[in-house]
Amino acid sequence: MDFRIRPPKPDDFKDVFRMVTELSLLEKSPDLQISREELKQDLFCETPFLQCLIAEVPAYCKTWEGQTTVAYTLFTNAYCTWNGRAVYLGDFYVMPECRGKGVGRALLSTVAKVGKEQHCAIMLTEMRGNTPLIDFYIAKGGEDLTVTERRHFLRFDGDALDKLAQEAPQCT
Ligand SMILES: CC(C)(COP(=O)(O)OP(=O)(O)OC[C@H]1O[C@@H](n2cnc3c(N)ncnc32)[C@H](O)[C@@H]1OP(=O)(O)O)[C@@H](O)C(=O)NCCC(=O)NCCS
């Protein structure tokens, strides 16, 4: 199947958001915690918070529903003093009818290329039950740090984040 990988333009945002929604349904968490406007702003503002790549097929390969944008990934910068720079891969999604045709491999390789240009490794977390995606990453050479380094992945958000922030000393 012919396709090309490229960063999205603002006109592509409707397709990116459509696939964000499809992915959230796939992960059985349909209530997105961000709004369409927030995501658009983070992607297309003057200093974007996120990087994005999409896979686009020619019109003759469009999906049954007529879409030509069939996959996307979102990633952002991360840093760790052990390993230095990394890109943190958030979303990674290939539409079901376009799977098994090399799109996922090309998308991940392009993230690796972009990462290498910026001297970055790739980091990501995945839900325990999502074995197809974990197997895909491992097949592509990813190291499962939960196995090799017994790492935990933690988050401060909501009340816990509010409480912590309220306890911060005044900056002088
Ligand atoms: C996993 C996924 C990304 C693979 O994309 P794809 O386009 O179907 O994969 P490709 O056709 O590019 O296959 C790439 C390679 O990975 C391998 N592969 C694909 N799925 C695999 C799996 N489940 N287990 C092991 N290897 C797998 C292929 O055999 C292929 O190997 P090769 O490079 O040696 O030929 C895709 O199925 C997907 O989007 N799944 C749902 C995503 C999801 O759950 N996201 C939630 C987290 S954000």
PDB file of C-alpha atoms and ligand atoms in Angstrom:
ATOM      1  CA  MET A   1       0.000   0.000   0.000  1.00  0.00           C
ATOM      2  CA  ASP A   2       1.305   3.458  -0.906  1.00  0.00           C
ATOM      3  CA  PHE A   3       1.485   5.992   1.898  1.00  0.00           C
ATOM      4  CA  ARG A   4       3.620   8.824   3.136  1.00  0.00           C
ATOM      5  CA  ILE A   5       4.510  10.004   6.616  1.00  0.00           C
ATOM      6  CA  ARG A   6       4.523  13.733   7.320  1.00  0.00           C
ATOM      7  CA  PRO A   7       3.807  16.280  10.049  1.00  0.00           C
ATOM      8  CA  PRO A   8       0.199  17.507   9.943  1.00  0.00           C
ATOM      9  CA  LYS A   9      -0.865  20.968   8.801  1.00  0.00           C
ATOM     10  CA  PRO A  10      -3.666  22.773  10.656  1.00  0.00           C
ATOM     11  CA  ASP A  11      -6.110  21.520   7.979  1.00  0.00           C
ATOM     12  CA  ASP A  12      -5.251  17.948   8.996  1.00  0.00           C
ATOM     13  CA  PHE A  13      -6.325  18.544  12.580  1.00  0.00           C
ATOM     14  CA  LYS A  14      -9.865  17.210  12.092  1.00  0.00           C
ATOM     15  CA  ASP A  15      -8.369  13.860  11.050  1.00  0.00           C
ATOM     16  CA  VAL A  16      -5.900  13.843  13.930  1.00  0.00           C
ATOM     17  CA  PHE A  17      -8.720  14.484  16.387  1.00  0.00           C
ATOM     18  CA  ARG A  18     -10.908  11.841  14.730  1.00  0.00           C
ATOM     19  CA  MET A  19      -8.144   9.266  15.275  1.00  0.00           C
ATOM     20  CA  VAL A  20      -7.523  10.480  18.862  1.00  0.00           C
ATOM     21  CA  THR A  21     -11.207   9.716  19.466  1.00  0.00           C
ATOM     22  CA  GLU A  22     -10.977   6.319  17.740  1.00  0.00           C
ATOM     23  CA  LEU A  23      -7.959   5.458  19.891  1.00  0.00           C
ATOM     24  CA  SER A  24      -9.741   6.464  23.086  1.00  0.00           C
ATOM     25  CA  LEU A  25     -12.640   4.162  22.153  1.00  0.00           C
ATOM     26  CA  LEU A  26     -10.154   1.374  21.468  1.00  0.00           C
ATOM     27  CA  GLU A  27      -8.649   1.905  24.903  1.00  0.00           C
ATOM     28  CA  LYS A  28     -12.186   1.856  26.348  1.00  0.00           C
ATOM     29  CA  SER A  29     -11.785   5.334  27.816  1.00  0.00           C
ATOM     30  CA  PRO A  30     -14.056   7.429  25.579  1.00  0.00           C
ATOM     31  CA  ASP A  31     -14.080  10.458  27.896  1.00  0.00           C
ATOM     32  CA  LEU A  32     -11.115  12.447  26.614  1.00  0.00           C
ATOM     33  CA  GLN A  33      -9.528  14.606  29.305  1.00  0.00           C
ATOM     34  CA  ILE A  34      -8.548  17.321  26.838  1.00  0.00           C
ATOM     35  CA  SER A  35     -10.671  19.426  24.531  1.00  0.00           C
ATOM     36  CA  ARG A  36     -10.309  19.663  20.790  1.00  0.00           C
ATOM     37  CA  GLU A  37      -9.198  23.313  21.186  1.00  0.00           C
ATOM     38  CA  GLU A  38      -6.493  22.497  23.765  1.00  0.00           C
ATOM     39  CA  LEU A  39      -4.988  19.810  21.576  1.00  0.00           C
ATOM     40  CA  LYS A  40      -5.068  22.025  18.493  1.00  0.00           C
ATOM     41  CA  GLN A  41      -3.380  24.822  20.402  1.00  0.00           C
ATOM     42  CA  ASP A  42      -0.678  22.495  21.766  1.00  0.00           C
ATOM     43  CA  LEU A  43       0.052  21.192  18.273  1.00  0.00           C
ATOM     44  CA  PHE A  44      -0.039  24.352  16.218  1.00  0.00           C
ATOM     45  CA  CYS A  45       0.894  27.262  18.504  1.00  0.00           C
ATOM     46  CA  GLU A  46       4.133  29.201  17.993  1.00  0.00           C
ATOM     47  CA  THR A  47       6.163  26.873  20.231  1.00  0.00           C
ATOM     48  CA  PRO A  48       4.238  23.579  19.989  1.00  0.00           C
ATOM     49  CA  PHE A  49       4.127  21.420  23.106  1.00  0.00           C
ATOM     50  CA  LEU A  50       3.691  18.296  21.011  1.00  0.00           C
ATOM     51  CA  GLN A  51       5.092  16.850  17.823  1.00  0.00           C
ATOM     52  CA  CYS A  52       2.867  14.847  15.513  1.00  0.00           C
ATOM     53  CA  LEU A  53       3.271  12.642  12.465  1.00  0.00           C
ATOM     54  CA  ILE A  54       0.484  11.322  10.284  1.00  0.00           C
ATOM     55  CA  ALA A  55       0.325   8.636   7.599  1.00  0.00           C
ATOM     56  CA  GLU A  56      -1.516   9.600   4.446  1.00  0.00           C
ATOM     57  CA  VAL A  57      -2.580   7.253   1.638  1.00  0.00           C
ATOM     58  CA  PRO A  58      -3.407   8.290  -1.933  1.00  0.00           C
ATOM     59  CA  ALA A  59      -7.098   8.703  -2.829  1.00  0.00           C
ATOM     60  CA  TYR A  60      -7.218   5.294  -4.530  1.00  0.00           C
ATOM     61  CA  CYS A  61      -6.287   3.662  -1.195  1.00  0.00           C
ATOM     62  CA  LYS A  62      -8.815   5.595   0.910  1.00  0.00           C
ATOM     63  CA  THR A  63     -10.717   3.789   3.640  1.00  0.00           C
ATOM     64  CA  TRP A  64     -14.308   2.543   3.294  1.00  0.00           C
ATOM     65  CA  GLU A  65     -15.421   5.777   4.910  1.00  0.00           C
ATOM     66  CA  GLY A  66     -13.324   7.876   2.517  1.00  0.00           C
ATOM     67  CA  GLN A  67     -10.457   8.852   4.832  1.00  0.00           C
ATOM     68  CA  THR A  68      -6.928   9.234   3.473  1.00  0.00           C
ATOM     69  CA  THR A  69      -5.263  10.035   6.815  1.00  0.00           C
ATOM     70  CA  VAL A  70      -4.976   6.605   8.387  1.00  0.00           C
ATOM     71  CA  ALA A  71      -2.472   6.729  11.258  1.00  0.00           C
ATOM     72  CA  TYR A  72      -0.891   9.167  13.660  1.00  0.00           C
ATOM     73  CA  THR A  73       1.519   9.468  16.523  1.00  0.00           C
ATOM     74  CA  LEU A  74       2.041  12.206  19.100  1.00  0.00           C
ATOM     75  CA  PHE A  75       5.276  12.729  21.000  1.00  0.00           C
ATOM     76  CA  THR A  76       6.944  15.313  23.155  1.00  0.00           C
ATOM     77  CA  ASN A  77      10.368  16.008  24.626  1.00  0.00           C
ATOM     78  CA  ALA A  78      11.526  14.306  27.799  1.00  0.00           C
ATOM     79  CA  TYR A  79      14.781  14.276  29.723  1.00  0.00           C
ATOM     80  CA  CYS A  80      16.475  12.002  32.208  1.00  0.00           C
ATOM     81  CA  THR A  81      19.980  12.533  33.577  1.00  0.00           C
ATOM     82  CA  TRP A  82      20.792   8.814  33.150  1.00  0.00           C
ATOM     83  CA  ASN A  83      20.085   8.754  29.464  1.00  0.00           C
ATOM     84  CA  GLY A  84      19.778  12.388  28.465  1.00  0.00           C
ATOM     85  CA  ARG A  85      17.315  13.460  25.808  1.00  0.00           C
ATOM     86  CA  ALA A  86      14.320  11.416  24.767  1.00  0.00           C
ATOM     87  CA  VAL A  87      11.090  11.792  22.912  1.00  0.00           C
ATOM     88  CA  TYR A  88       8.144  10.497  24.898  1.00  0.00           C
ATOM     89  CA  LEU A  89       5.690   8.713  22.642  1.00  0.00           C
ATOM     90  CA  GLY A  90       2.118   9.374  23.726  1.00  0.00           C
ATOM     91  CA  ASP A  91      -0.394   8.174  21.143  1.00  0.00           C
ATOM     92  CA  PHE A  92       0.390   5.636  18.434  1.00  0.00           C
ATOM     93  CA  TYR A  93      -2.432   4.428  16.222  1.00  0.00           C
ATOM     94  CA  VAL A  94      -3.018   2.818  12.831  1.00  0.00           C
ATOM     95  CA  MET A  95      -6.642   2.541  11.648  1.00  0.00           C
ATOM     96  CA  PRO A  96      -7.748  -1.120  11.751  1.00  0.00           C
ATOM     97  CA  GLU A  97      -8.298  -1.534   7.996  1.00  0.00           C
ATOM     98  CA  CYS A  98      -4.769  -0.246   7.268  1.00  0.00           C
ATOM     99  CA  ARG A  99      -2.894  -2.512   9.680  1.00  0.00           C
ATOM    100  CA  GLY A 100      -0.429  -5.175   8.609  1.00  0.00           C
ATOM    101  CA  LYS A 101       0.760  -3.083   5.627  1.00  0.00           C
ATOM    102  CA  GLY A 102       3.889  -1.502   7.074  1.00  0.00           C
ATOM    103  CA  VAL A 103       2.320   1.785   8.226  1.00  0.00           C
ATOM    104  CA  GLY A 104       3.086   1.238  11.949  1.00  0.00           C
ATOM    105  CA  ARG A 105       6.679   0.286  11.171  1.00  0.00           C
ATOM    106  CA  ALA A 106       7.159   3.378   8.970  1.00  0.00           C
ATOM    107  CA  LEU A 107       5.589   5.640  11.584  1.00  0.00           C
ATOM    108  CA  LEU A 108       7.809   4.309  14.392  1.00  0.00           C
ATOM    109  CA  SER A 109      10.916   4.471  12.170  1.00  0.00           C
ATOM    110  CA  THR A 110      10.124   8.086  11.361  1.00  0.00           C
ATOM    111  CA  VAL A 111       9.816   8.924  15.073  1.00  0.00           C
ATOM    112  CA  ALA A 112      13.234   7.230  15.513  1.00  0.00           C
ATOM    113  CA  LYS A 113      14.690   9.319  12.671  1.00  0.00           C
ATOM    114  CA  VAL A 114      13.283  12.569  14.086  1.00  0.00           C
ATOM    115  CA  GLY A 115      14.500  11.502  17.552  1.00  0.00           C
ATOM    116  CA  LYS A 116      17.997  10.662  16.349  1.00  0.00           C
ATOM    117  CA  GLU A 117      18.291  14.009  14.592  1.00  0.00           C
ATOM    118  CA  GLN A 118      17.721  15.585  18.015  1.00  0.00           C
ATOM    119  CA  HIS A 119      19.950  13.012  19.848  1.00  0.00           C
ATOM    120  CA  CYS A 120      16.891  11.513  21.541  1.00  0.00           C
ATOM    121  CA  ALA A 121      15.999   7.971  22.554  1.00  0.00           C
ATOM    122  CA  ILE A 122      12.321   6.957  22.424  1.00  0.00           C
ATOM    123  CA  MET A 123      10.443   6.394  25.696  1.00  0.00           C
ATOM    124  CA  LEU A 124       6.846   5.299  26.122  1.00  0.00           C
ATOM    125  CA  THR A 125       4.464   3.607  28.502  1.00  0.00           C
ATOM    126  CA  GLU A 126       1.737   1.214  27.551  1.00  0.00           C
ATOM    127  CA  MET A 127      -1.249  -0.252  29.359  1.00  0.00           C
ATOM    128  CA  ARG A 128      -0.561  -3.714  30.752  1.00  0.00           C
ATOM    129  CA  GLY A 129      -3.351  -5.358  28.743  1.00  0.00           C
ATOM    130  CA  ASN A 130      -2.331  -3.929  25.367  1.00  0.00           C
ATOM    131  CA  THR A 131      -0.159  -6.871  24.405  1.00  0.00           C
ATOM    132  CA  PRO A 132      -0.408  -6.429  20.591  1.00  0.00           C
ATOM    133  CA  LEU A 133       1.132  -2.988  20.832  1.00  0.00           C
ATOM    134  CA  ILE A 134       3.726  -4.036  23.436  1.00  0.00           C
ATOM    135  CA  ASP A 135       4.634  -7.043  21.248  1.00  0.00           C
ATOM    136  CA  PHE A 136       4.927  -4.707  18.247  1.00  0.00           C
ATOM    137  CA  TYR A 137       7.332  -2.415  20.129  1.00  0.00           C
ATOM    138  CA  ILE A 138       9.385  -5.354  21.417  1.00  0.00           C
ATOM    139  CA  ALA A 139       9.517  -6.860  17.901  1.00  0.00           C
ATOM    140  CA  LYS A 140      10.927  -3.507  16.739  1.00  0.00           C
ATOM    141  CA  GLY A 141      13.698  -3.636  19.390  1.00  0.00           C
ATOM    142  CA  GLY A 142      12.091  -1.810  22.313  1.00  0.00           C
ATOM    143  CA  GLU A 143      13.288  -2.805  25.803  1.00  0.00           C
ATOM    144  CA  ASP A 144      10.533  -3.448  28.367  1.00  0.00           C
ATOM    145  CA  LEU A 145      11.876  -1.533  31.392  1.00  0.00           C
ATOM    146  CA  THR A 146       9.180  -3.005  33.633  1.00  0.00           C
ATOM    147  CA  VAL A 147      10.913  -6.351  33.094  1.00  0.00           C
ATOM    148  CA  THR A 148      14.565  -5.271  32.923  1.00  0.00           C
ATOM    149  CA  GLU A 149      14.575  -2.413  35.457  1.00  0.00           C
ATOM    150  CA  ARG A 150      11.312  -3.043  37.382  1.00  0.00           C
ATOM    151  CA  ARG A 151      10.323   0.580  36.887  1.00  0.00           C
ATOM    152  CA  HIS A 152       7.096   2.110  38.132  1.00  0.00           C
ATOM    153  CA  PHE A 153       5.306   4.811  36.182  1.00  0.00           C
ATOM    154  CA  LEU A 154       3.660   7.483  38.348  1.00  0.00           C
ATOM    155  CA  ARG A 155       1.540  10.588  37.814  1.00  0.00           C
ATOM    156  CA  PHE A 156       0.502  13.558  39.930  1.00  0.00           C
ATOM    157  CA  ASP A 157      -2.760  15.060  38.748  1.00  0.00           C
ATOM    158  CA  GLY A 158      -6.046  16.468  40.042  1.00  0.00           C
ATOM    159  CA  ASP A 159      -6.245  16.884  43.843  1.00  0.00           C
ATOM    160  CA  ALA A 160      -2.770  15.445  44.427  1.00  0.00           C
ATOM    161  CA  LEU A 161      -1.229  17.964  42.037  1.00  0.00           C
ATOM    162  CA  ASP A 162      -3.280  20.841  43.526  1.00  0.00           C
ATOM    163  CA  LYS A 163      -2.182  19.884  47.029  1.00  0.00           C
ATOM    164  CA  LEU A 164       1.481  19.666  46.086  1.00  0.00           C
ATOM    165  CA  ALA A 165       1.385  22.974  44.241  1.00  0.00           C
ATOM    166  CA  GLN A 166      -0.320  24.709  47.188  1.00  0.00           C
ATOM    167  CA  GLU A 167       2.516  23.558  49.460  1.00  0.00           C
ATOM    168  CA  ALA A 168       5.167  25.180  47.277  1.00  0.00           C
ATOM    169  CA  PRO A 169       7.178  27.902  49.038  1.00  0.00           C
ATOM    170  CA  GLN A 170       6.951  31.428  47.635  1.00  0.00           C
ATOM    171  CA  CYS A 171       9.717  32.124  45.135  1.00  0.00           C
ATOM    172  CA  THR A 172      11.859  35.104  46.124  1.00  0.00           C
TER     173      THR A 172
HETATM  174  C1  LIG B   1       0.329  -2.247  16.703  1.00  0.00           C
HETATM  175  C2  LIG B   1       0.130  -1.385  15.461  1.00  0.00           C
HETATM  176  C3  LIG B   1       0.700  -0.012  15.691  1.00  0.00           C
HETATM  177  C4  LIG B   1       0.914  -2.058  14.318  1.00  0.00           C
HETATM  178  O1  LIG B   1       0.767  -1.258  13.150  1.00  0.00           O
HETATM  179  P1  LIG B   1       0.732  -1.958  11.709  1.00  0.00           P
HETATM  180  O2  LIG B   1       0.685  -0.889  10.695  1.00  0.00           O
HETATM  181  O3  LIG B   1      -0.364  -2.960  11.688  1.00  0.00           O
HETATM  182  O4  LIG B   1       2.124  -2.737  11.718  1.00  0.00           O
HETATM  183  P2  LIG B   1       3.058  -3.001  10.452  1.00  0.00           P
HETATM  184  O5  LIG B   1       2.246  -3.567   9.337  1.00  0.00           O
HETATM  185  O6  LIG B   1       3.836  -1.785  10.142  1.00  0.00           O
HETATM  186  O7  LIG B   1       4.010  -4.103  11.036  1.00  0.00           O
HETATM  187  C5  LIG B   1       5.315  -3.721  11.439  1.00  0.00           C
HETATM  188  C6  LIG B   1       6.050  -4.865  11.993  1.00  0.00           C
HETATM  189  O8  LIG B   1       5.574  -5.148  13.307  1.00  0.00           O
HETATM  190  C7  LIG B   1       5.151  -6.480  13.373  1.00  0.00           C
HETATM  191  N1  LIG B   1       3.948  -6.505  14.207  1.00  0.00           N
HETATM  192  C8  LIG B   1       2.774  -5.856  13.990  1.00  0.00           C
HETATM  193  N2  LIG B   1       1.918  -6.147  14.975  1.00  0.00           N
HETATM  194  C9  LIG B   1       2.576  -6.978  15.816  1.00  0.00           C
HETATM  195  C10 LIG B   1       2.235  -7.651  17.006  1.00  0.00           C
HETATM  196  N3  LIG B   1       1.015  -7.539  17.526  1.00  0.00           N
HETATM  197  N4  LIG B   1       3.155  -8.436  17.605  1.00  0.00           N
HETATM  198  C11 LIG B   1       4.405  -8.569  17.083  1.00  0.00           C
HETATM  199  N5  LIG B   1       4.780  -7.969  15.939  1.00  0.00           N
HETATM  200  C12 LIG B   1       3.872  -7.197  15.312  1.00  0.00           C
HETATM  201  C13 LIG B   1       4.850  -6.902  11.933  1.00  0.00           C
HETATM  202  O9  LIG B   1       4.976  -8.299  11.794  1.00  0.00           O
HETATM  203  C14 LIG B   1       5.917  -6.152  11.190  1.00  0.00           C
HETATM  204  O10 LIG B   1       7.163  -6.834  11.272  1.00  0.00           O
HETATM  205  P3  LIG B   1       8.334  -6.599  10.170  1.00  0.00           P
HETATM  206  O11 LIG B   1       8.776  -5.167  10.313  1.00  0.00           O
HETATM  207  O12 LIG B   1       9.385  -7.573  10.572  1.00  0.00           O
HETATM  208  O13 LIG B   1       7.699  -6.874   8.844  1.00  0.00           O
HETATM  209  C15 LIG B   1      -1.370  -1.293  15.052  1.00  0.00           C
HETATM  210  O14 LIG B   1      -1.903  -2.566  15.032  1.00  0.00           O
HETATM  211  C16 LIG B   1      -2.196  -0.437  16.005  1.00  0.00           C
HETATM  212  O15 LIG B   1      -2.368   0.761  15.794  1.00  0.00           O
HETATM  213  N6  LIG B   1      -2.755  -1.054  17.035  1.00  0.00           N
HETATM  214  C17 LIG B   1      -3.602  -0.335  17.982  1.00  0.00           C
HETATM  215  C18 LIG B   1      -2.845   0.807  18.644  1.00  0.00           C
HETATM  216  C19 LIG B   1      -3.129   0.951  20.093  1.00  0.00           C
HETATM  217  O16 LIG B   1      -3.669   0.095  20.761  1.00  0.00           O
HETATM  218  N7  LIG B   1      -2.708   2.062  20.616  1.00  0.00           N
HETATM  219  C20 LIG B   1      -2.919   2.320  22.016  1.00  0.00           C
HETATM  220  C21 LIG B   1      -1.728   2.917  22.660  1.00  0.00           C
HETATM  221  S1  LIG B   1      -1.435   4.594  22.407  1.00  0.00           S
END
